[in-house]
Amino acid sequence: MILMRFMKLLFVLLFLVFQAAAARAEDGYRLWLRYDLISNAAQRASYAGKLNFIANEYEYPGTAAAEEEVVRALKGLLGKEVKRVKKAEQGKKGIVFRLNAQEEGISEEGFKLNDQGGNILITGKTAAGVLYGSFELLRKIQTGQKIEGITMASSPKIALRLLNHWDNHNGTIERGYAGQSLWKWYELPERIDTRYIDYARANASIGINGTVVNNVNASARFLTGEYIGKVKALADVFRPYGIKVYMSVNFASPRLIGGLKTADPLDEQVRTFWKNKVKEIYTEIPDFGGFLVKANSEGEPGPMDYNRTHADGANMLAEALKPYKGIVMWRSFVYAADPKGDRFKAAYNEFKPFDGQFAENVIIQVKNGPIDFMPREPISPLFGALEKTPVSMEFQLTQEYLGWATHWVFEAPLFKECLDTDTHVKGKGSTVSKVLDGSVYPYRLTSMVGVANTGSDRNWTGHPMAQANWYALGRLAWDHGITSSEIADEWVRMSLTSNTPAVESVKKLMLQSREVYVKYTSPMGLHHLMGEGHHFGPEPWLVKAPRPDWTALYYHRADSSGIGFDRTKGGSDALGQYAEGLRKVYEDPEKCPLPFLMWFHHLSWDHRLSSGRTVWEEIVNSYYTGAEEVLKMEEAWQKVKTDIDPEVHANVAARFRTQYKEAVWWRDACVLYFAQQSRKEIPSGYPLPTRTLEEVKKLVEVYHVR
Ligand code: GCW
């Protein structure tokens, strides 16, 4: 009898434990759209009282996705089925959709949220506007904000808000650290993975309205009928979520798949090839967005192979796309191998002369910095330099140079640092944001893109915290005025916890994470110190590579006399590419902000800085404190353990251990190498590395990245 009772009790206990585990089990798949039951009963009841129905009187075309999302979200958050009705119910409160093409005060994709006699009215000029308004309302509920009396209008500041996937047809992802490609090309077009829908929902929730599905190092295969059919299948899934598809194209396609002998953009047959191709695409995908092109860069074909210009190439494609309102996104990431030159200057030099010569449906896509997604770069001088040609911002979400998927780097502060930089091209206040949104020059097209960090990993981004970078890109493309802290706040509340002290702790970690990474990898503006090819870990000693500007020495120029790249007038004069106001910020080594110093100046190791330390001391201090701060971050993470789902918590905790190990690797490598170059000792007070430089150099083999 007693045994029976005991067994029963044990059973009940086990059941409860399992249930609790199931309720909490979180693998990160749901991203920031978790929609778990609001745990505060009073708050839940308060929302529930205001959200009894969703009225969609005319079943406005295209609003089904929004309606389904609201129903699904409220079911989770409030634990109740919200009724779908035609007309607002008398005596009850609910949500009302309104689509009004004539609505004033918002743009095509904008929305209004208004409390109207207790009902929440979501107004859009288009179905996309209603969708974005719905997600905004849900975000307010997810983050515990008041919806009573709400009155707001919001329109995106940037028109084209895109992800760029560097996904290949064989399922691999260039610089992808979260598994294989999301796109299962071998299953398409017949089988639609439900994940494509969740991908679209996630994007729509942050306002992303386009996706380039394939790598800029493009296979011509994507332009075959077979692949156009596969891309069409994706386009059909994404359309209800306001997302257009775009493709990267290989400039040599007329030769590679068109049976022509040339891809010369001025050749009539080549032009006809592209016109026919574009027609074929639009027959399948009537709202196709356009082409992204990496031409004459890192071995990719381009118009210069035929002694033509970027403008010739871009305009030829633009002409083919124009009848369908398609666009060309032509990348400025070009740099000829010039051992005597400065790669910093290449893009500006190649594109500035063509300002005004590009067709009206061409936009030049520029990476945030002049080199290549380094942990910290000054802005590309092309921002503000092209007056008559629209310029787009390309950020990198995938952490190629930011520690892959094991280092926690919240990128919003990096994005904001760049967006808030004043180009001074039209006097004070001509920030990069204002250049991009067309308020400095009246650009016909505006765009901001992120190189995606998504992959087939269950949690999408490998590092669970890297989801926040995807989130940040969307939010900033919609409104570059939001702060990093606001973005972090929303994201943490929706993705991790609503317990305010824990939210604050995690936010703090997020907001410091990028600076910490910079400290232990690239202090004071040192750049391009990473391993060759794989771009992982430190290799400051790299002096030989297929191209001089792929070595580290090219950039840091460290020898016994000093360190840093002189880009002043006396050096490469890259600073001459900035407007005077910005040039002045960096030009004087005594006034140049320390985080950018080595980008612009070559200084002696003993040069005394505003911090009171010498250059050498500052560098050493940065590497040591950066690595130590990783440990402190890890400790702070342990303190929020009870507030975070155990699976996610353990995942991040484990990645911290890798991050620390690699931070110490960076520290030892750089400190030992620069000690050798400078012939200086590591100042007292810092523990000496326990290994020699030669030992550290071998570590890259241990990590199996070669
Ligand atoms: O950062 C470099 C990457 C390449 C990439 C290139 C580019 C897609 O190492 O992998 O190629 O930039 O942006 O084109």
XYZ file of C-alpha atoms and ligand atoms in Angstrom:
720
model
C 0.000 0.000 0.000
C 2.686 2.417 1.090
C 4.727 1.427 -1.900
C 1.762 2.072 -4.185
C 1.279 5.511 -2.709
C 4.932 6.252 -3.015
C 4.904 5.141 -6.647
C 1.903 7.326 -7.338
C 3.544 10.309 -5.741
C 6.721 9.676 -7.661
C 4.754 9.456 -10.877
C 2.983 12.744 -10.220
C 6.255 14.397 -9.357
C 7.952 13.114 -12.464
C 5.009 14.243 -14.558
C 5.235 17.742 -13.127
C 8.971 17.898 -13.721
C 8.535 16.806 -17.341
C 5.753 19.272 -17.872
C 7.786 22.119 -16.480
C 10.693 21.117 -18.680
C 8.474 20.914 -21.739
C 6.967 24.311 -21.038
C 10.421 25.862 -20.740
C 12.198 23.880 -23.423
C 13.505 26.473 -25.810
C 15.756 25.728 -28.718
C 15.647 29.248 -30.112
C 13.657 28.305 -33.203
C 10.861 30.757 -32.445
C 13.245 33.717 -32.393
C 11.634 36.857 -31.014
C 8.182 35.577 -31.937
C 7.856 33.189 -28.998
C 4.348 34.260 -27.959
C 4.485 32.411 -24.632
C 1.710 32.992 -22.151
C 2.198 36.320 -20.353
C 3.065 35.141 -16.862
C 1.711 38.171 -15.008
C -1.978 37.269 -14.663
C -3.187 40.826 -14.084
C -1.360 42.095 -17.132
C -2.637 39.215 -19.209
C -6.210 39.872 -18.114
C -5.839 43.534 -18.908
C -4.765 42.808 -22.492
C -7.373 40.086 -22.844
C -10.132 42.520 -21.932
C -9.085 44.792 -24.772
C -8.503 42.149 -27.392
C -11.591 40.061 -27.959
C -11.903 40.031 -31.705
C -10.163 40.928 -34.880
C -12.357 42.615 -37.450
C -11.370 42.561 -41.097
C -14.520 43.897 -42.691
C -13.691 43.620 -46.344
C -11.235 40.791 -46.001
C -8.807 43.188 -47.529
C -6.720 41.394 -50.117
C -3.322 40.443 -48.804
C -4.152 40.820 -45.124
C -4.610 37.124 -44.346
C -1.027 36.754 -43.114
C -1.465 39.630 -40.674
C -4.743 38.255 -39.404
C -3.315 34.793 -38.887
C -0.300 36.185 -37.075
C -2.401 38.207 -34.669
C -4.650 35.242 -33.899
C -1.686 32.947 -33.392
C 0.205 35.442 -31.233
C -2.705 36.298 -28.993
C -3.542 32.650 -28.533
C -0.072 32.161 -27.142
C 0.284 35.388 -25.200
C -3.200 35.541 -23.743
C -4.120 31.888 -23.873
C -7.322 32.534 -25.748
C -8.722 32.278 -29.226
C -9.449 35.738 -30.574
C -12.588 35.733 -32.708
C -12.314 36.661 -36.371
C -15.267 38.836 -37.303
C -16.300 41.155 -40.095
C -17.447 44.102 -38.037
C -16.296 45.282 -34.662
C -18.516 43.767 -32.014
C -20.645 46.213 -30.067
C -19.956 46.365 -26.370
C -16.654 44.535 -26.748
C -13.156 45.690 -27.510
C -10.914 44.328 -30.215
C -8.667 44.972 -33.193
C -9.908 46.500 -36.411
C -8.013 46.318 -39.700
C -8.360 49.203 -42.086
C -6.815 49.448 -45.497
C -7.082 52.865 -47.056
C -4.997 53.734 -50.079
C -5.714 57.443 -49.517
C -4.622 57.528 -45.877
C -2.566 60.607 -45.156
C 0.564 60.919 -43.091
C 2.084 57.526 -43.875
C 4.000 56.074 -46.796
C 3.039 53.007 -48.855
C 4.332 50.589 -46.239
C 3.589 52.760 -43.212
C 0.879 52.212 -40.622
C -1.113 53.884 -37.904
C -2.206 52.436 -34.597
C -5.081 54.255 -32.934
C -7.290 53.601 -29.981
C -10.728 54.395 -31.323
C -13.398 54.134 -28.693
C -11.565 51.225 -27.109
C -10.845 49.372 -30.320
C -7.334 49.293 -31.703
C -7.425 50.433 -35.288
C -4.576 49.238 -37.504
C -4.505 51.348 -40.646
C -2.304 50.874 -43.672
C -2.306 52.162 -47.218
C -1.390 48.670 -48.325
C -1.636 45.156 -46.933
C 2.068 45.409 -46.051
C 1.296 48.429 -43.881
C -1.398 46.501 -42.028
C 1.056 43.639 -41.548
C 3.749 45.921 -40.116
C 1.169 47.632 -37.909
C 0.057 44.252 -36.604
C 3.596 43.283 -35.716
C 4.099 46.628 -33.992
C 1.016 46.037 -31.877
C 2.195 42.536 -31.016
C 5.634 43.871 -30.099
C 3.990 46.311 -27.704
C 2.156 43.442 -26.043
C 5.206 41.184 -26.033
C 7.248 43.874 -24.310
C 4.504 44.688 -21.824
C 3.610 48.176 -23.025
C 0.351 49.983 -22.659
C -1.942 49.788 -25.663
C -4.830 51.758 -24.222
C -5.059 55.193 -25.775
C -2.423 54.310 -28.318
C -1.905 56.731 -31.162
C 1.066 56.433 -33.444
C 2.069 56.571 -37.081
C 5.192 55.002 -38.496
C 6.727 54.780 -41.948
C 10.021 53.205 -42.928
C 12.872 55.641 -43.455
C 14.547 53.332 -45.972
C 12.577 51.799 -48.839
C 14.590 48.650 -49.549
C 15.315 46.681 -46.393
C 17.017 43.505 -47.454
C 18.856 40.423 -46.400
C 21.636 39.228 -48.682
C 22.245 35.511 -48.477
C 25.652 34.250 -49.448
C 24.079 30.838 -50.058
C 25.298 28.535 -52.791
C 23.349 26.122 -54.933
C 25.022 23.151 -53.240
C 23.652 24.078 -49.842
C 26.823 25.634 -48.433
C 26.982 29.217 -47.240
C 29.998 31.397 -47.841
C 31.015 32.709 -44.406
C 28.057 30.945 -42.811
C 28.467 29.685 -39.253
C 24.990 28.361 -38.509
C 24.787 25.239 -40.593
C 23.769 24.777 -44.186
C 21.594 26.985 -46.360
C 17.962 27.405 -45.403
C 17.048 26.812 -49.023
C 16.753 23.180 -49.959
C 17.266 23.654 -53.668
C 17.099 19.926 -54.338
C 13.590 19.773 -52.875
C 12.317 22.919 -54.576
C 10.008 23.770 -56.204
C 7.890 20.787 -55.188
C 8.399 20.705 -51.451
C 7.963 23.845 -49.409
C 9.716 23.557 -46.070
C 7.513 25.217 -43.441
C 10.660 26.944 -42.268
C 10.444 29.261 -45.288
C 7.205 30.609 -43.848
C 8.745 31.160 -40.429
C 11.652 32.910 -42.110
C 9.206 35.231 -43.856
C 7.285 35.895 -40.629
C 10.467 36.787 -38.784
C 11.540 39.164 -41.512
C 8.148 40.794 -41.832
C 8.018 41.322 -38.066
C 11.043 43.640 -38.336
C 10.111 45.239 -41.628
C 12.497 43.405 -43.946
C 10.898 43.492 -47.385
C 13.347 41.756 -49.668
C 15.830 38.945 -49.817
C 18.641 38.161 -52.213
C 18.561 34.394 -52.108
C 22.005 33.503 -53.461
C 25.670 34.353 -53.011
C 27.202 37.399 -54.681
C 29.914 35.039 -55.852
C 27.137 33.826 -58.058
C 26.711 30.620 -59.930
C 25.237 31.214 -63.398
C 23.052 28.205 -62.656
C 20.589 30.467 -60.840
C 19.564 31.939 -64.187
C 18.612 28.609 -65.722
C 14.931 27.817 -66.124
C 15.284 25.131 -63.500
C 16.494 27.508 -60.797
C 14.170 30.332 -61.777
C 11.371 27.846 -61.033
C 12.856 27.131 -57.608
C 13.242 30.808 -56.803
C 9.655 31.363 -57.930
C 8.508 28.809 -55.352
C 10.249 30.844 -52.644
C 8.807 34.082 -54.011
C 5.314 32.601 -53.733
C 5.906 31.781 -50.066
C 7.342 35.199 -49.247
C 4.841 37.370 -51.148
C 2.074 37.349 -48.498
C 4.658 38.701 -46.055
C 5.579 41.673 -48.212
C 8.934 40.183 -49.176
C 10.304 40.333 -52.704
C 13.001 38.047 -53.989
C 16.145 39.224 -55.739
C 19.000 37.262 -57.257
C 22.743 37.715 -57.426
C 23.874 37.264 -61.000
C 27.094 36.156 -62.559
C 28.104 38.779 -65.094
C 29.513 36.142 -67.432
C 26.169 34.310 -67.663
C 25.723 35.053 -71.389
C 28.893 33.041 -71.933
C 28.378 30.466 -69.234
C 24.780 29.495 -69.939
C 23.783 31.561 -72.960
C 26.067 29.967 -75.546
C 27.628 33.330 -76.432
C 31.305 33.982 -76.897
C 31.291 37.158 -74.863
C 29.594 38.914 -71.955
C 30.562 42.380 -73.217
C 27.788 44.689 -72.012
C 27.823 46.663 -75.256
C 27.404 43.590 -77.445
C 23.912 43.372 -78.951
C 23.573 39.634 -78.444
C 24.601 39.983 -74.817
C 22.017 42.695 -74.288
C 19.384 40.496 -75.881
C 20.401 37.588 -73.655
C 19.753 39.684 -70.541
C 16.491 41.079 -71.870
C 15.217 37.590 -72.581
C 16.387 36.299 -69.229
C 14.687 39.119 -67.393
C 11.487 38.511 -69.329
C 11.626 34.832 -68.435
C 12.069 35.692 -64.746
C 9.184 38.154 -64.680
C 6.899 35.683 -66.396
C 7.428 33.428 -63.388
C 7.862 36.068 -60.696
C 5.911 39.202 -61.646
C 7.104 41.149 -58.605
C 10.748 40.059 -58.832
C 12.961 42.703 -57.183
C 16.060 42.758 -59.352
C 19.730 41.826 -59.497
C 22.640 42.159 -57.099
C 26.025 42.189 -58.802
C 29.578 41.667 -57.627
C 31.593 42.499 -60.721
C 35.335 42.688 -61.261
C 35.980 41.957 -57.639
C 37.984 39.120 -56.141
C 38.078 37.265 -59.439
C 34.407 37.645 -60.380
C 33.729 38.556 -64.019
C 32.567 42.029 -64.944
C 32.418 44.703 -67.613
C 36.080 45.589 -67.164
C 36.989 42.225 -68.687
C 35.883 43.898 -71.928
C 37.357 47.313 -71.202
C 33.940 48.621 -70.299
C 33.040 50.465 -67.132
C 30.927 49.729 -64.068
C 28.363 52.116 -65.510
C 28.262 50.213 -68.827
C 27.675 46.949 -66.986
C 25.111 48.206 -64.513
C 23.188 50.210 -67.102
C 22.922 47.270 -69.450
C 21.224 45.208 -66.741
C 19.165 48.197 -65.669
C 17.811 48.602 -69.176
C 16.659 44.994 -69.215
C 14.964 45.319 -65.813
C 13.400 48.735 -66.310
C 10.159 47.720 -68.057
C 9.332 45.578 -65.021
C 10.414 48.126 -62.405
C 13.304 45.903 -61.364
C 16.503 47.365 -59.956
C 20.229 46.744 -60.102
C 22.219 46.726 -56.869
C 25.793 47.139 -58.044
C 28.396 46.530 -55.348
C 31.300 48.898 -54.810
C 33.428 46.222 -53.118
C 36.153 46.326 -55.753
C 39.863 46.677 -55.295
C 42.635 45.999 -57.739
C 45.784 44.426 -56.332
C 48.185 47.325 -56.031
C 51.098 46.736 -53.670
C 51.902 50.430 -53.564
C 48.339 51.644 -53.282
C 45.933 51.808 -50.390
C 42.960 49.482 -50.636
C 41.043 51.981 -48.492
C 40.856 54.289 -51.522
C 39.870 51.793 -54.192
C 36.059 51.922 -54.143
C 35.904 55.693 -54.063
C 38.422 56.004 -56.874
C 36.539 53.547 -59.046
C 33.030 54.908 -58.468
C 33.266 58.624 -57.834
C 34.092 59.421 -61.497
C 30.861 57.721 -62.610
C 28.537 59.692 -60.368
C 25.550 60.693 -62.468
C 26.253 58.150 -65.192
C 24.212 55.308 -63.756
C 20.670 54.561 -64.942
C 17.868 55.589 -62.630
C 17.150 52.059 -61.419
C 20.723 51.439 -60.272
C 21.863 51.749 -56.678
C 25.479 51.388 -55.575
C 25.774 49.030 -52.618
C 28.597 50.039 -50.296
C 30.016 48.128 -47.323
C 29.973 50.192 -44.146
C 33.744 50.582 -44.070
C 36.399 51.070 -46.735
C 38.102 47.702 -46.190
C 35.875 44.794 -45.268
C 33.557 44.426 -42.268
C 36.361 44.793 -39.730
C 35.368 44.917 -36.036
C 35.728 48.671 -36.276
C 36.070 50.756 -39.402
C 35.626 54.405 -40.148
C 32.894 54.954 -42.751
C 33.463 54.313 -46.423
C 34.238 57.650 -48.093
C 31.618 56.792 -50.711
C 28.864 57.773 -48.273
C 28.123 61.315 -49.217
C 30.474 61.285 -52.188
C 27.880 60.212 -54.749
C 25.366 62.989 -55.194
C 23.488 61.838 -58.249
C 23.707 58.114 -57.736
C 21.877 56.503 -54.838
C 24.018 54.626 -52.364
C 22.977 51.682 -50.224
C 24.435 50.412 -46.949
C 25.728 46.857 -46.696
C 26.280 45.566 -43.161
C 27.432 42.066 -42.344
C 25.360 40.086 -39.873
C 27.262 36.854 -40.306
C 30.281 37.180 -38.029
C 33.058 36.581 -40.510
C 35.411 38.936 -38.712
C 33.568 38.960 -35.406
C 34.515 35.588 -33.991
C 32.165 33.443 -36.061
C 29.343 31.985 -34.015
C 31.171 31.537 -30.731
C 31.782 35.159 -29.803
C 28.923 37.212 -28.487
C 28.915 40.445 -30.468
C 25.763 42.548 -30.543
C 26.200 44.582 -33.685
C 23.692 47.395 -33.201
C 26.394 49.643 -31.664
C 28.596 48.979 -34.705
C 25.747 49.844 -37.076
C 24.831 52.940 -35.116
C 28.421 54.156 -34.913
C 28.501 54.117 -38.686
C 24.977 55.479 -39.273
C 25.534 58.332 -36.848
C 28.868 59.380 -38.357
C 28.702 62.837 -39.797
C 29.989 62.894 -43.380
C 29.920 66.708 -43.338
C 29.296 66.640 -47.085
C 26.576 69.240 -46.759
C 27.762 70.885 -43.616
C 27.285 69.613 -40.106
C 24.586 67.011 -39.600
C 24.911 65.179 -42.928
C 25.072 61.846 -41.172
C 25.384 58.559 -43.006
C 21.732 57.847 -42.035
C 20.633 60.997 -43.756
C 22.656 60.196 -46.825
C 21.050 56.773 -46.979
C 17.468 57.906 -46.465
C 17.788 60.454 -49.217
C 17.618 63.588 -47.113
C 21.136 64.807 -47.959
C 20.695 64.229 -51.698
C 17.284 63.355 -53.112
C 18.018 59.733 -53.922
C 15.508 57.871 -56.091
C 16.227 54.629 -54.279
C 17.110 54.051 -50.637
C 18.372 50.797 -49.221
C 20.013 49.072 -46.279
C 21.025 45.424 -46.379
C 22.488 42.851 -44.039
C 24.538 39.863 -45.145
C 22.473 37.171 -43.458
C 23.657 35.132 -40.487
C 20.949 32.512 -40.864
C 21.419 28.832 -41.534
C 19.880 25.448 -40.951
C 20.802 25.347 -37.248
C 17.642 24.907 -35.233
C 18.174 28.339 -33.647
C 18.874 29.941 -37.061
C 22.045 31.831 -36.171
C 24.344 29.419 -34.316
C 25.032 31.721 -31.388
C 21.630 32.261 -29.792
C 22.474 35.901 -29.131
C 23.296 36.515 -32.789
C 19.581 36.503 -33.552
C 19.653 40.015 -32.149
C 21.837 41.146 -35.044
C 19.268 40.069 -37.589
C 16.660 41.805 -35.469
C 18.730 44.985 -35.213
C 19.249 45.240 -38.960
C 15.523 45.171 -39.642
C 14.676 47.650 -36.927
C 17.380 50.106 -38.003
C 16.493 49.880 -41.675
C 12.956 50.835 -40.689
C 14.058 53.590 -38.348
C 17.732 54.464 -38.011
C 16.833 56.745 -35.126
C 16.221 53.921 -32.642
C 19.036 53.417 -30.166
C 21.015 50.233 -29.615
C 19.657 50.109 -26.102
C 16.040 50.257 -27.287
C 16.691 47.506 -29.790
C 18.348 45.351 -27.143
C 15.510 45.974 -24.730
C 12.840 44.847 -27.171
C 14.807 41.860 -28.292
C 15.609 40.579 -24.807
C 12.040 40.959 -23.609
C 10.679 39.126 -26.620
C 13.362 36.458 -26.872
C 14.701 35.762 -23.391
C 12.980 37.128 -20.328
C 10.576 39.803 -19.164
C 12.018 40.057 -15.669
C 13.326 43.613 -15.614
C 16.524 43.141 -13.544
C 17.530 40.262 -15.841
C 16.600 42.323 -18.913
C 18.899 45.072 -17.681
C 21.775 42.651 -17.050
C 21.515 41.029 -20.463
C 21.203 44.409 -22.165
C 24.352 45.552 -20.457
C 26.165 42.507 -21.783
C 24.863 43.122 -25.268
C 25.804 46.767 -25.301
C 29.387 46.156 -24.198
C 29.977 43.012 -26.266
C 31.245 44.627 -29.463
C 33.664 46.910 -27.655
C 35.018 43.954 -25.700
C 35.580 42.069 -28.960
C 37.380 45.071 -30.421
C 39.604 45.306 -27.340
C 40.969 41.787 -27.588
C 41.233 41.693 -31.390
C 41.759 45.131 -32.871
C 42.557 47.866 -30.365
C 42.900 51.504 -31.353
C 41.891 50.942 -34.925
C 44.285 48.125 -35.775
C 42.640 46.118 -38.525
C 42.991 43.089 -40.770
C 45.019 41.105 -38.254
C 42.969 37.924 -38.733
C 43.960 34.595 -40.246
C 44.246 34.415 -43.994
C 41.407 32.997 -46.032
C 39.342 31.573 -43.176
C 39.434 34.909 -41.381
C 39.435 33.188 -38.017
C 41.726 33.946 -35.105
C 44.833 36.130 -35.113
C 47.611 36.143 -37.694
C 49.284 39.555 -37.276
C 52.539 38.031 -38.504
C 51.089 37.329 -41.951
C 53.425 38.884 -44.525
C 52.794 36.702 -47.559
C 49.495 36.012 -49.262
C 48.268 35.752 -52.866
C 47.806 39.527 -52.723
C 49.691 42.042 -50.557
C 46.434 43.540 -49.311
C 45.453 40.162 -47.904
C 48.369 40.199 -45.456
C 48.303 41.749 -42.001
C 51.558 43.638 -42.391
C 50.056 45.708 -45.219
C 47.686 47.209 -42.647
C 49.500 47.439 -39.314
C 52.984 48.270 -40.664
C 54.564 47.500 -37.328
C 58.336 47.611 -37.056
C 60.794 48.796 -34.464
C 59.972 52.425 -35.175
C 56.213 52.299 -34.763
C 52.834 51.014 -35.836
C 49.766 52.088 -37.855
C 48.796 53.066 -41.387
C 49.543 56.662 -42.292
C 46.563 57.810 -44.326
C 47.204 61.511 -43.878
C 48.513 63.777 -46.620
C 52.035 62.633 -45.866
C 50.922 59.021 -46.300
C 48.335 57.504 -48.638
C 46.070 60.550 -48.239
C 42.981 58.370 -48.012
C 41.700 61.018 -45.627
C 41.510 63.301 -48.642
C 38.470 61.314 -49.758
C 36.404 62.591 -46.822
C 34.780 66.001 -46.670
C 36.788 68.490 -44.673
C 34.667 68.279 -41.529
C 35.173 64.548 -41.184
C 38.789 64.681 -42.297
C 39.475 67.067 -39.431
C 38.166 64.570 -36.908
C 40.897 62.103 -37.844
C 43.718 64.112 -39.381
C 45.611 65.304 -36.310
C 47.128 62.380 -34.385
C 46.759 64.353 -31.167
C 43.029 64.789 -31.676
C 42.064 61.648 -33.572
C 39.763 59.532 -31.363
C 41.793 56.615 -29.991
C 39.451 53.937 -31.412
C 40.445 55.092 -34.934
C 44.064 56.084 -34.397
C 45.815 53.217 -36.191
C 43.481 53.595 -39.159
C 45.041 56.923 -39.974
C 48.379 57.330 -38.261
C 51.732 55.641 -37.994
C 53.083 56.449 -34.562
C 56.114 55.527 -32.557
C 55.599 52.955 -29.839
C 56.531 55.534 -27.225
C 54.145 58.195 -28.470
C 52.126 59.372 -25.471
C 48.341 59.269 -25.862
C 45.487 61.184 -24.298
C 44.937 58.155 -22.054
C 48.297 58.822 -20.421
C 49.705 55.571 -21.794
C 52.150 55.140 -24.645
C 50.995 53.471 -27.860
C 52.643 50.221 -26.801
C 51.147 50.326 -23.304
C 47.703 51.108 -24.670
C 47.783 48.176 -27.061
C 48.905 45.745 -24.371
C 46.359 47.086 -21.925
C 43.566 46.694 -24.420
C 44.361 43.064 -25.237
C 44.555 42.148 -21.561
C 41.483 44.002 -20.360
C 39.462 42.785 -23.355
C 40.171 39.149 -22.555
C 39.444 39.705 -18.857
C 36.152 41.349 -19.686
C 35.008 38.178 -21.410
C 35.337 36.436 -18.050
C 33.344 39.172 -16.373
C 30.653 38.883 -19.025
C 30.508 35.167 -18.391
C 30.065 35.785 -14.662
C 27.256 38.242 -15.310
C 25.622 35.683 -17.565
C 25.721 33.112 -14.762
C 23.791 35.518 -12.569
C 20.761 35.551 -14.869
C 20.602 31.760 -15.003
C 17.223 31.454 -13.318
C 15.640 33.932 -15.704
C 16.712 32.327 -18.962
C 15.620 29.074 -20.461
C 18.135 26.396 -19.367
C 18.916 25.227 -22.891
C 19.644 28.714 -24.167
C 21.526 29.605 -21.009
C 23.765 26.553 -21.207
C 24.360 27.114 -24.905
C 25.583 30.669 -24.343
C 27.604 29.697 -21.264
C 29.460 27.063 -23.285
C 30.165 29.544 -26.068
C 31.605 31.930 -23.492
C 34.211 29.319 -22.604
C 35.261 29.116 -26.246
C 35.182 32.873 -26.551
C 37.487 33.295 -23.571
C 39.903 30.685 -24.863
C 40.027 32.463 -28.217
C 40.267 35.920 -26.649
C 43.388 34.744 -24.812
C 44.654 33.336 -28.095
C 44.209 36.748 -29.736
C 45.815 38.464 -26.771
C 48.856 36.225 -26.650
C 49.329 36.241 -30.401
C 49.160 39.992 -30.790
C 50.993 40.962 -27.656
C 53.865 38.549 -28.339
C 54.093 39.475 -32.002
C 53.994 43.218 -31.439
C 56.508 42.838 -28.587
C 58.804 41.227 -31.116
C 58.228 43.986 -33.695
C 58.610 46.817 -31.201
C 61.419 45.107 -29.290
C 59.583 46.000 -26.138
C 58.789 44.104 -22.986
C 55.277 43.481 -21.801
C 54.896 46.121 -19.063
C 54.861 44.895 -15.481
C 51.480 44.178 -13.976
C 50.296 42.013 -16.857
C 50.759 38.255 -16.531
C 53.162 37.014 -19.190
C 51.697 34.608 -21.758
C 52.448 31.036 -20.806
C 53.432 30.148 -24.363
C 55.893 31.417 -26.917
C 55.068 33.202 -30.149
C 56.093 30.103 -32.094
C 53.665 28.009 -30.067
C 50.862 30.476 -30.590
C 51.471 30.503 -34.340
C 50.735 26.801 -34.444
C 47.359 27.154 -32.737
C 45.525 27.751 -35.964
C 46.229 24.109 -36.850
C 44.612 23.038 -33.584
C 41.410 24.816 -34.501
C 41.151 22.917 -37.784
C 40.194 25.904 -39.838
C 42.740 25.318 -42.554
O 34.640 39.737 -46.819
C 34.882 39.167 -48.058
C 34.629 37.730 -47.843
C 34.228 36.996 -49.091
C 33.066 37.755 -49.717
C 33.531 39.161 -50.064
C 32.431 39.998 -50.663
C 31.185 36.853 -50.883
O 35.774 37.151 -47.290
O 33.865 35.700 -48.717
O 32.553 37.087 -50.853
O 33.959 39.788 -48.896
O 31.805 40.726 -49.908
O 32.199 39.927 -51.856
